[in-house]
């Protein structure tokens, strides 16, 4: 069992909050947007979802 992490690039403003808060470095900033680079490490803690003011992130159990 793992987690699927989805960033809506239309909503993302690239403030890097998710990059900073994620304990396992799932995110990186590329060209001013957050991208998922390490999805298999996701713990499903939803810290990134909570910290994102743009509501750009969805984390789903799969
Ligand atoms: S749910 Fe937690 S572990 Fe997964 S990407 Fe978000 S902050 Fe990182």
PDB file of N, CA and C and ligand atoms in Angstrom:
ATOM      1  N   UNK A   1       0.837  -1.193   0.000  1.00  0.00           N
ATOM      2  CA  UNK A   1       0.000   0.000   0.000  1.00  0.00           C
ATOM      3  C   UNK A   1       0.877   1.250   0.000  1.00  0.00           C
ATOM      4  N   UNK A   2       0.443   2.206  -0.790  1.00  0.00           N
ATOM      5  CA  UNK A   2       1.196   3.446  -0.855  1.00  0.00           C
ATOM      6  C   UNK A   2       0.272   4.623  -1.031  1.00  0.00           C
ATOM      7  N   UNK A   3       0.849   5.743  -1.389  1.00  0.00           N
ATOM      8  CA  UNK A   3       0.068   6.958  -1.561  1.00  0.00           C
ATOM      9  C   UNK A   3       0.369   7.583  -2.910  1.00  0.00           C
ATOM     10  N   UNK A   4      -0.689   8.180  -3.441  1.00  0.00           N
ATOM     11  CA  UNK A   4      -0.573   8.880  -4.704  1.00  0.00           C
ATOM     12  C   UNK A   4      -0.631  10.366  -4.390  1.00  0.00           C
ATOM     13  N   UNK A   5       0.339  11.123  -4.854  1.00  0.00           N
ATOM     14  CA  UNK A   5       0.442  12.550  -4.570  1.00  0.00           C
ATOM     15  C   UNK A   5       0.260  13.320  -5.873  1.00  0.00           C
ATOM     16  N   UNK A   6      -0.730  14.202  -5.878  1.00  0.00           N
ATOM     17  CA  UNK A   6      -1.040  14.941  -7.102  1.00  0.00           C
ATOM     18  C   UNK A   6      -0.981  16.441  -6.823  1.00  0.00           C
ATOM     19  N   UNK A   7      -0.210  17.164  -7.623  1.00  0.00           N
ATOM     20  CA  UNK A   7      -0.149  18.625  -7.533  1.00  0.00           C
ATOM     21  C   UNK A   7      -0.847  19.203  -8.757  1.00  0.00           C
ATOM     22  N   UNK A   8      -1.791  20.090  -8.510  1.00  0.00           N
ATOM     23  CA  UNK A   8      -2.458  20.795  -9.606  1.00  0.00           C
ATOM     24  C   UNK A   8      -1.583  21.979 -10.014  1.00  0.00           C
ATOM     25  N   UNK A   9      -0.935  21.843 -11.141  1.00  0.00           N
ATOM     26  CA  UNK A   9       0.013  22.869 -11.597  1.00  0.00           C
ATOM     27  C   UNK A   9      -0.683  24.193 -11.914  1.00  0.00           C
ATOM     28  N   UNK A  10      -1.972  24.126 -12.189  1.00  0.00           N
ATOM     29  CA  UNK A  10      -2.734  25.365 -12.446  1.00  0.00           C
ATOM     30  C   UNK A  10      -2.880  26.177 -11.157  1.00  0.00           C
ATOM     31  N   UNK A  11      -2.983  25.480 -10.033  1.00  0.00           N
ATOM     32  CA  UNK A  11      -3.172  26.173  -8.750  1.00  0.00           C
ATOM     33  C   UNK A  11      -1.851  26.518  -8.081  1.00  0.00           C
ATOM     34  N   UNK A  12      -0.818  25.721  -8.316  1.00  0.00           N
ATOM     35  CA  UNK A  12       0.462  25.894  -7.621  1.00  0.00           C
ATOM     36  C   UNK A  12       1.093  27.234  -7.958  1.00  0.00           C
ATOM     37  N   UNK A  13       1.509  27.968  -6.882  1.00  0.00           N
ATOM     38  CA  UNK A  13       2.205  29.242  -7.085  1.00  0.00           C
ATOM     39  C   UNK A  13       3.689  29.107  -6.763  1.00  0.00           C
ATOM     40  N   UNK A  14       4.122  27.906  -6.431  1.00  0.00           N
ATOM     41  CA  UNK A  14       5.548  27.644  -6.234  1.00  0.00           C
ATOM     42  C   UNK A  14       6.144  28.294  -5.005  1.00  0.00           C
ATOM     43  N   UNK A  15       5.342  28.450  -3.945  1.00  0.00           N
ATOM     44  CA  UNK A  15       5.897  29.072  -2.734  1.00  0.00           C
ATOM     45  C   UNK A  15       6.778  28.110  -1.932  1.00  0.00           C
ATOM     46  N   UNK A  16       6.739  26.831  -2.287  1.00  0.00           N
ATOM     47  CA  UNK A  16       7.662  25.877  -1.685  1.00  0.00           C
ATOM     48  C   UNK A  16       7.290  25.394  -0.302  1.00  0.00           C
ATOM     49  N   UNK A  17       6.068  25.684   0.132  1.00  0.00           N
ATOM     50  CA  UNK A  17       5.649  25.248   1.469  1.00  0.00           C
ATOM     51  C   UNK A  17       5.664  23.718   1.585  1.00  0.00           C
ATOM     52  N   UNK A  18       5.224  23.050   0.561  1.00  0.00           N
ATOM     53  CA  UNK A  18       5.206  21.583   0.596  1.00  0.00           C
ATOM     54  C   UNK A  18       6.625  21.017   0.597  1.00  0.00           C
ATOM     55  N   UNK A  19       7.499  21.660  -0.154  1.00  0.00           N
ATOM     56  CA  UNK A  19       8.902  21.226  -0.203  1.00  0.00           C
ATOM     57  C   UNK A  19       9.502  21.300   1.201  1.00  0.00           C
ATOM     58  N   UNK A  20       9.192  22.396   1.903  1.00  0.00           N
ATOM     59  CA  UNK A  20       9.751  22.600   3.248  1.00  0.00           C
ATOM     60  C   UNK A  20       9.147  21.661   4.280  1.00  0.00           C
ATOM     61  N   UNK A  21       7.839  21.403   4.174  1.00  0.00           N
ATOM     62  CA  UNK A  21       7.164  20.662   5.246  1.00  0.00           C
ATOM     63  C   UNK A  21       7.307  19.141   5.107  1.00  0.00           C
ATOM     64  N   UNK A  22       7.469  18.646   3.902  1.00  0.00           N
ATOM     65  CA  UNK A  22       7.487  17.193   3.709  1.00  0.00           C
ATOM     66  C   UNK A  22       8.715  16.572   4.378  1.00  0.00           C
ATOM     67  N   UNK A  23       8.487  15.613   5.289  1.00  0.00           N
ATOM     68  CA  UNK A  23       9.605  15.017   6.030  1.00  0.00           C
ATOM     69  C   UNK A  23      10.454  14.057   5.203  1.00  0.00           C
ATOM     70  N   UNK A  24       9.945  13.668   4.053  1.00  0.00           N
ATOM     71  CA  UNK A  24      10.668  12.662   3.265  1.00  0.00           C
ATOM     72  C   UNK A  24      11.004  13.137   1.843  1.00  0.00           C
ATOM     73  N   UNK A  25      10.958  14.456   1.647  1.00  0.00           N
ATOM     74  CA  UNK A  25      11.430  15.071   0.391  1.00  0.00           C
ATOM     75  C   UNK A  25      10.748  14.522  -0.862  1.00  0.00           C
ATOM     76  N   UNK A  26       9.437  14.478  -0.774  1.00  0.00           N
ATOM     77  CA  UNK A  26       8.650  14.044  -1.937  1.00  0.00           C
ATOM     78  C   UNK A  26       8.680  15.103  -3.054  1.00  0.00           C
ATOM     79  N   UNK A  27       8.807  16.383  -2.652  1.00  0.00           N
ATOM     80  CA  UNK A  27       8.685  17.479  -3.624  1.00  0.00           C
ATOM     81  C   UNK A  27      10.014  18.142  -3.962  1.00  0.00           C
ATOM     82  N   UNK A  28      10.029  18.721  -5.169  1.00  0.00           N
ATOM     83  CA  UNK A  28      11.090  19.643  -5.557  1.00  0.00           C
ATOM     84  C   UNK A  28      10.426  20.797  -6.295  1.00  0.00           C
ATOM     85  N   UNK A  29      11.112  21.921  -6.355  1.00  0.00           N
ATOM     86  CA  UNK A  29      10.612  23.046  -7.143  1.00  0.00           C
ATOM     87  C   UNK A  29      11.306  23.039  -8.487  1.00  0.00           C
ATOM     88  N   UNK A  30      10.499  23.074  -9.535  1.00  0.00           N
ATOM     89  CA  UNK A  30      11.055  23.141 -10.894  1.00  0.00           C
ATOM     90  C   UNK A  30      10.288  24.179 -11.682  1.00  0.00           C
ATOM     91  N   UNK A  31      10.999  25.115 -12.249  1.00  0.00           N
ATOM     92  CA  UNK A  31      10.365  26.167 -13.061  1.00  0.00           C
ATOM     93  C   UNK A  31       9.223  26.853 -12.316  1.00  0.00           C
ATOM     94  N   UNK A  32       9.454  27.088 -11.014  1.00  0.00           N
ATOM     95  CA  UNK A  32       8.476  27.831 -10.228  1.00  0.00           C
ATOM     96  C   UNK A  32       7.243  27.059  -9.815  1.00  0.00           C
ATOM     97  N   UNK A  33       7.283  25.745  -9.948  1.00  0.00           N
ATOM     98  CA  UNK A  33       6.153  24.911  -9.516  1.00  0.00           C
ATOM     99  C   UNK A  33       6.677  23.744  -8.693  1.00  0.00           C
ATOM    100  N   UNK A  34       5.830  23.275  -7.761  1.00  0.00           N
ATOM    101  CA  UNK A  34       6.174  22.070  -7.013  1.00  0.00           C
ATOM    102  C   UNK A  34       5.907  20.855  -7.884  1.00  0.00           C
ATOM    103  N   UNK A  35       6.863  19.957  -7.930  1.00  0.00           N
ATOM    104  CA  UNK A  35       6.676  18.701  -8.648  1.00  0.00           C
ATOM    105  C   UNK A  35       6.988  17.549  -7.704  1.00  0.00           C
ATOM    106  N   UNK A  36       6.341  16.432  -7.977  1.00  0.00           N
ATOM    107  CA  UNK A  36       6.528  15.235  -7.166  1.00  0.00           C
ATOM    108  C   UNK A  36       7.694  14.443  -7.751  1.00  0.00           C
ATOM    109  N   UNK A  37       8.738  14.266  -6.950  1.00  0.00           N
ATOM    110  CA  UNK A  37       9.934  13.581  -7.454  1.00  0.00           C
ATOM    111  C   UNK A  37      10.217  12.272  -6.711  1.00  0.00           C
ATOM    112  N   UNK A  38       9.443  12.036  -5.670  1.00  0.00           N
ATOM    113  CA  UNK A  38       9.792  10.929  -4.778  1.00  0.00           C
ATOM    114  C   UNK A  38       8.533  10.325  -4.152  1.00  0.00           C
ATOM    115  N   UNK A  39       7.535  10.049  -5.003  1.00  0.00           N
ATOM    116  CA  UNK A  39       6.223   9.660  -4.487  1.00  0.00           C
ATOM    117  C   UNK A  39       6.258   8.400  -3.633  1.00  0.00           C
ATOM    118  N   UNK A  40       7.137   7.472  -3.956  1.00  0.00           N
ATOM    119  CA  UNK A  40       7.165   6.198  -3.228  1.00  0.00           C
ATOM    120  C   UNK A  40       7.551   6.365  -1.760  1.00  0.00           C
ATOM    121  N   UNK A  41       8.129   7.525  -1.405  1.00  0.00           N
ATOM    122  CA  UNK A  41       8.496   7.772  -0.005  1.00  0.00           C
ATOM    123  C   UNK A  41       7.349   8.340   0.824  1.00  0.00           C
ATOM    124  N   UNK A  42       6.272   8.739   0.187  1.00  0.00           N
ATOM    125  CA  UNK A  42       5.178   9.430   0.893  1.00  0.00           C
ATOM    126  C   UNK A  42       4.627   8.588   2.037  1.00  0.00           C
ATOM    127  N   UNK A  43       4.425   9.252   3.187  1.00  0.00           N
ATOM    128  CA  UNK A  43       3.930   8.618   4.406  1.00  0.00           C
ATOM    129  C   UNK A  43       2.437   8.836   4.596  1.00  0.00           C
ATOM    130  N   UNK A  44       1.845   9.659   3.755  1.00  0.00           N
ATOM    131  CA  UNK A  44       0.415   9.950   3.867  1.00  0.00           C
ATOM    132  C   UNK A  44       0.064  10.837   5.042  1.00  0.00           C
ATOM    133  N   UNK A  45       1.004  11.633   5.521  1.00  0.00           N
ATOM    134  CA  UNK A  45       0.769  12.464   6.708  1.00  0.00           C
ATOM    135  C   UNK A  45      -0.126  13.664   6.421  1.00  0.00           C
ATOM    136  N   UNK A  46      -0.227  14.046   5.150  1.00  0.00           N
ATOM    137  CA  UNK A  46      -1.055  15.163   4.687  1.00  0.00           C
ATOM    138  C   UNK A  46      -0.591  16.524   5.192  1.00  0.00           C
ATOM    139  N   UNK A  47       0.636  16.610   5.699  1.00  0.00           N
ATOM    140  CA  UNK A  47       1.181  17.916   6.097  1.00  0.00           C
ATOM    141  C   UNK A  47       1.225  18.872   4.918  1.00  0.00           C
ATOM    142  N   UNK A  48       1.544  18.333   3.755  1.00  0.00           N
ATOM    143  CA  UNK A  48       1.631  19.168   2.547  1.00  0.00           C
ATOM    144  C   UNK A  48       0.259  19.700   2.153  1.00  0.00           C
ATOM    145  N   UNK A  49      -0.763  18.870   2.306  1.00  0.00           N
ATOM    146  CA  UNK A  49      -2.132  19.286   1.984  1.00  0.00           C
ATOM    147  C   UNK A  49      -2.542  20.428   2.912  1.00  0.00           C
ATOM    148  N   UNK A  50      -2.231  20.285   4.210  1.00  0.00           N
ATOM    149  CA  UNK A  50      -2.618  21.295   5.192  1.00  0.00           C
ATOM    150  C   UNK A  50      -1.892  22.611   4.980  1.00  0.00           C
ATOM    151  N   UNK A  51      -0.641  22.549   4.572  1.00  0.00           N
ATOM    152  CA  UNK A  51       0.168  23.761   4.475  1.00  0.00           C
ATOM    153  C   UNK A  51      -0.070  24.520   3.161  1.00  0.00           C
ATOM    154  N   UNK A  52      -0.674  23.855   2.197  1.00  0.00           N
ATOM    155  CA  UNK A  52      -0.844  24.485   0.882  1.00  0.00           C
ATOM    156  C   UNK A  52      -2.047  25.424   0.880  1.00  0.00           C
ATOM    157  N   UNK A  53      -1.786  26.735   0.830  1.00  0.00           N
ATOM    158  CA  UNK A  53      -2.867  27.729   0.844  1.00  0.00           C
ATOM    159  C   UNK A  53      -3.676  27.714  -0.451  1.00  0.00           C
ATOM    160  N   UNK A  54      -3.098  27.148  -1.484  1.00  0.00           N
ATOM    161  CA  UNK A  54      -3.780  27.131  -2.790  1.00  0.00           C
ATOM    162  C   UNK A  54      -4.679  25.908  -2.968  1.00  0.00           C
ATOM    163  N   UNK A  55      -4.669  25.004  -1.985  1.00  0.00           N
ATOM    164  CA  UNK A  55      -5.383  23.720  -2.133  1.00  0.00           C
ATOM    165  C   UNK A  55      -4.994  23.015  -3.429  1.00  0.00           C
ATOM    166  N   UNK A  56      -3.708  23.013  -3.709  1.00  0.00           N
ATOM    167  CA  UNK A  56      -3.223  22.454  -4.975  1.00  0.00           C
ATOM    168  C   UNK A  56      -2.836  20.980  -4.874  1.00  0.00           C
ATOM    169  N   UNK A  57      -2.871  20.431  -3.647  1.00  0.00           N
ATOM    170  CA  UNK A  57      -2.344  19.075  -3.451  1.00  0.00           C
ATOM    171  C   UNK A  57      -3.432  18.115  -2.982  1.00  0.00           C
ATOM    172  N   UNK A  58      -3.429  16.959  -3.598  1.00  0.00           N
ATOM    173  CA  UNK A  58      -4.293  15.860  -3.157  1.00  0.00           C
ATOM    174  C   UNK A  58      -3.403  14.647  -2.883  1.00  0.00           C
ATOM    175  N   UNK A  59      -3.601  14.020  -1.718  1.00  0.00           N
ATOM    176  CA  UNK A  59      -2.891  12.782  -1.397  1.00  0.00           C
ATOM    177  C   UNK A  59      -3.936  11.684  -1.214  1.00  0.00           C
ATOM    178  N   UNK A  60      -3.805  10.645  -1.977  1.00  0.00           N
ATOM    179  CA  UNK A  60      -4.766   9.538  -1.946  1.00  0.00           C
ATOM    180  C   UNK A  60      -4.078   8.242  -1.582  1.00  0.00           C
ATOM    181  N   UNK A  61      -4.763   7.460  -0.762  1.00  0.00           N
ATOM    182  CA  UNK A  61      -4.272   6.124  -0.451  1.00  0.00           C
ATOM    183  C   UNK A  61      -4.535   5.223  -1.663  1.00  0.00           C
ATOM    184  N   UNK A  62      -3.597   4.362  -1.942  1.00  0.00           N
ATOM    185  CA  UNK A  62      -3.868   3.430  -3.056  1.00  0.00           C
ATOM    186  C   UNK A  62      -3.276   2.066  -2.766  1.00  0.00           C
TER     187      UNK A  62
HETATM  188  S1  LIG B   1       1.567  13.486   2.712  1.00  0.00           S
HETATM  189 FE1  LIG B   1       3.371  13.888   4.055  1.00  0.00          FE
HETATM  190  S2  LIG B   1       4.943  12.486   3.326  1.00  0.00           S
HETATM  191 FE2  LIG B   1       3.377  12.603   1.708  1.00  0.00          FE
HETATM  192  S3  LIG B   1       4.069  14.218   0.314  1.00  0.00           S
HETATM  193 FE3  LIG B   1       2.724  15.191   1.823  1.00  0.00          FE
HETATM  194  S4  LIG B   1       4.084  15.934   3.473  1.00  0.00           S
HETATM  195 FE4  LIG B   1       5.255  14.427   2.228  1.00  0.00          FE
END
